[in-house]
């Protein structure tokens, strides 16, 4: 029963969340933006999304801002000889005609200094800055702490 | 008198030679033994309530052990989600498996609360925050690596790098295998079921 309740809450929340929404600026579009619920504000939260560059020119994600966190940064998880480290990524290349994923175990946004706890089922706004395409506002779905991927995969 | 000295000297040299030869013969075997039979992983660490918990108390169970820290936004939640999935999918057999999350950043995690974090993934996951020395000893016995890295742009000015594997300890306390980072819950589950 204890496990059933969160599962049911998730089923109810999934159709309500604005999952799979695509945000576009010029040749750049962003979809499947999600994060995990946080416990309070003491620990950094994460940000995952997919970026598609449909243009002929290479672009790069340079950074992000959000009212949800005072120090949002781009990071990359590297696993070398089984040891995971998380260096800061100065920028994330988005080559022409390609889709790049910020996903578990790879590039991700690290949201330090949360202003409020991230609550499952809610959303928060971020502004991504691209080298070529400029700024792009994106809405991020807050999923369960146990989420492994965007909820819209199931909703499709 | 002189002859007696020489005699003693010769006996000492013969003794040393015998010892050296013995060590030379035995050394490769001792090394093999260390790798194959004497590799046991142990911990003596405090849980979220400050109680000392040890490997021995889980004798008879399989232990799924992960070393991480709660300020870790990517690797640790991903692995703990897989572990939580495994525990759910085990059903009744979940009683045979104890998932354990050992903090390699125990001081901060004690302050932030190890239980709320571990239980957010699954109530069965035992979170441990020992003192620095006991944590280092546990990591060494699991042959796992962690290191504090100063980073001015990180929360509290530092972050941790660490081995991201999940370790499987058998019912007799023997180290069985590791699951590399990114091993899906299904693969861990089928491995466990093959051992019951």
mmCIF file of C-alpha atoms in Angstrom, chain A residues 2-3 36 39 42-46 48 71 73 75 77 79 81-86 88 103-110 112-113 145-148, chain B residues 70-71 73-75 77-78 81-82 84-85 88 109 112-114 116-117 120-123 145 149 153-155 159-165 181 185:
data_model
loop_
_atom_site.group_PDB
_atom_site.id
_atom_site.type_symbol
_atom_site.label_atom_id
_atom_site.label_comp_id
_atom_site.label_asym_id
_atom_site.label_seq_id
_atom_site.Cartn_x
_atom_site.Cartn_y
_atom_site.Cartn_z
ATOM 1 C CA UNK A 2 2.855 2.296 0.896
ATOM 2 C CA UNK A 3 4.349 1.783 -2.548
ATOM 3 C CA UNK A 36 13.561 15.302 -9.948
ATOM 4 C CA UNK A 39 13.939 17.154 -0.356
ATOM 5 C CA UNK A 42 19.697 21.881 0.876
ATOM 6 C CA UNK A 43 20.852 19.699 -1.986
ATOM 7 C CA UNK A 44 21.401 20.581 -5.640
ATOM 8 C CA UNK A 45 18.719 19.500 -8.106
ATOM 9 C CA UNK A 46 19.226 18.224 -11.607
ATOM 10 C CA UNK A 48 17.704 16.957 -18.090
ATOM 11 C CA UNK A 71 23.507 28.976 -9.012
ATOM 12 C CA UNK A 73 25.392 25.359 -13.956
ATOM 13 C CA UNK A 75 27.950 19.777 -15.674
ATOM 14 C CA UNK A 77 29.239 13.270 -15.410
ATOM 15 C CA UNK A 79 32.957 7.789 -15.505
ATOM 16 C CA UNK A 81 37.777 3.470 -14.794
ATOM 17 C CA UNK A 82 34.519 3.195 -12.863
ATOM 18 C CA UNK A 83 35.061 6.453 -10.967
ATOM 19 C CA UNK A 84 32.382 9.083 -11.443
ATOM 20 C CA UNK A 85 33.303 12.758 -11.377
ATOM 21 C CA UNK A 86 31.222 15.766 -12.302
ATOM 22 C CA UNK A 88 31.762 21.851 -14.896
ATOM 23 C CA UNK A 103 20.530 12.778 -19.570
ATOM 24 C CA UNK A 104 21.438 10.659 -16.517
ATOM 25 C CA UNK A 105 25.130 9.798 -16.503
ATOM 26 C CA UNK A 106 26.071 12.464 -19.061
ATOM 27 C CA UNK A 107 25.606 16.194 -19.513
ATOM 28 C CA UNK A 108 23.126 17.710 -17.090
ATOM 29 C CA UNK A 109 22.156 20.961 -15.481
ATOM 30 C CA UNK A 110 23.031 21.240 -11.794
ATOM 31 C CA UNK A 112 22.499 24.745 -6.750
ATOM 32 C CA UNK A 113 20.934 27.074 -4.218
ATOM 33 C CA UNK A 145 12.882 11.319 -7.213
ATOM 34 C CA UNK A 146 12.912 7.840 -8.733
ATOM 35 C CA UNK A 147 12.275 9.031 -12.303
ATOM 36 C CA UNK A 148 14.757 7.733 -14.865
ATOM 37 C CA UNK B 70 23.351 12.899 -1.056
ATOM 38 C CA UNK B 71 24.501 16.146 -2.686
ATOM 39 C CA UNK B 73 22.299 15.085 -8.307
ATOM 40 C CA UNK B 74 22.963 12.684 -11.178
ATOM 41 C CA UNK B 75 24.805 9.394 -10.583
ATOM 42 C CA UNK B 77 19.764 9.178 -7.702
ATOM 43 C CA UNK B 78 20.045 7.206 -10.937
ATOM 44 C CA UNK B 81 16.362 4.449 -8.523
ATOM 45 C CA UNK B 82 17.553 1.220 -10.111
ATOM 46 C CA UNK B 84 14.570 0.787 -5.624
ATOM 47 C CA UNK B 85 13.159 -0.777 -8.788
ATOM 48 C CA UNK B 88 9.999 -3.528 -5.792
ATOM 49 C CA UNK B 109 25.083 13.860 4.915
ATOM 50 C CA UNK B 112 21.347 16.925 5.695
ATOM 51 C CA UNK B 113 19.770 13.636 6.797
ATOM 52 C CA UNK B 114 20.743 10.317 5.238
ATOM 53 C CA UNK B 116 15.138 11.046 4.277
ATOM 54 C CA UNK B 117 17.294 10.762 1.182
ATOM 55 C CA UNK B 120 12.805 8.748 -0.703
ATOM 56 C CA UNK B 121 13.983 6.084 -3.128
ATOM 57 C CA UNK B 122 12.905 3.023 -1.143
ATOM 58 C CA UNK B 123 12.109 2.477 2.536
ATOM 59 C CA UNK B 145 37.550 4.714 -4.384
ATOM 60 C CA UNK B 149 37.649 17.646 -4.630
ATOM 61 C CA UNK B 153 31.674 26.709 -7.773
ATOM 62 C CA UNK B 154 30.212 23.758 -5.815
ATOM 63 C CA UNK B 155 27.930 23.848 -2.772
ATOM 64 C CA UNK B 159 32.368 17.927 -4.388
ATOM 65 C CA UNK B 160 33.139 14.217 -4.319
ATOM 66 C CA UNK B 161 34.317 11.840 -6.993
ATOM 67 C CA UNK B 162 33.687 8.178 -6.304
ATOM 68 C CA UNK B 163 33.453 4.680 -7.734
ATOM 69 C CA UNK B 164 29.966 4.440 -9.181
ATOM 70 C CA UNK B 165 29.564 0.679 -9.129
ATOM 71 C CA UNK B 181 27.191 2.262 -13.323
ATOM 72 C CA UNK B 185 17.299 -2.893 -12.764
#
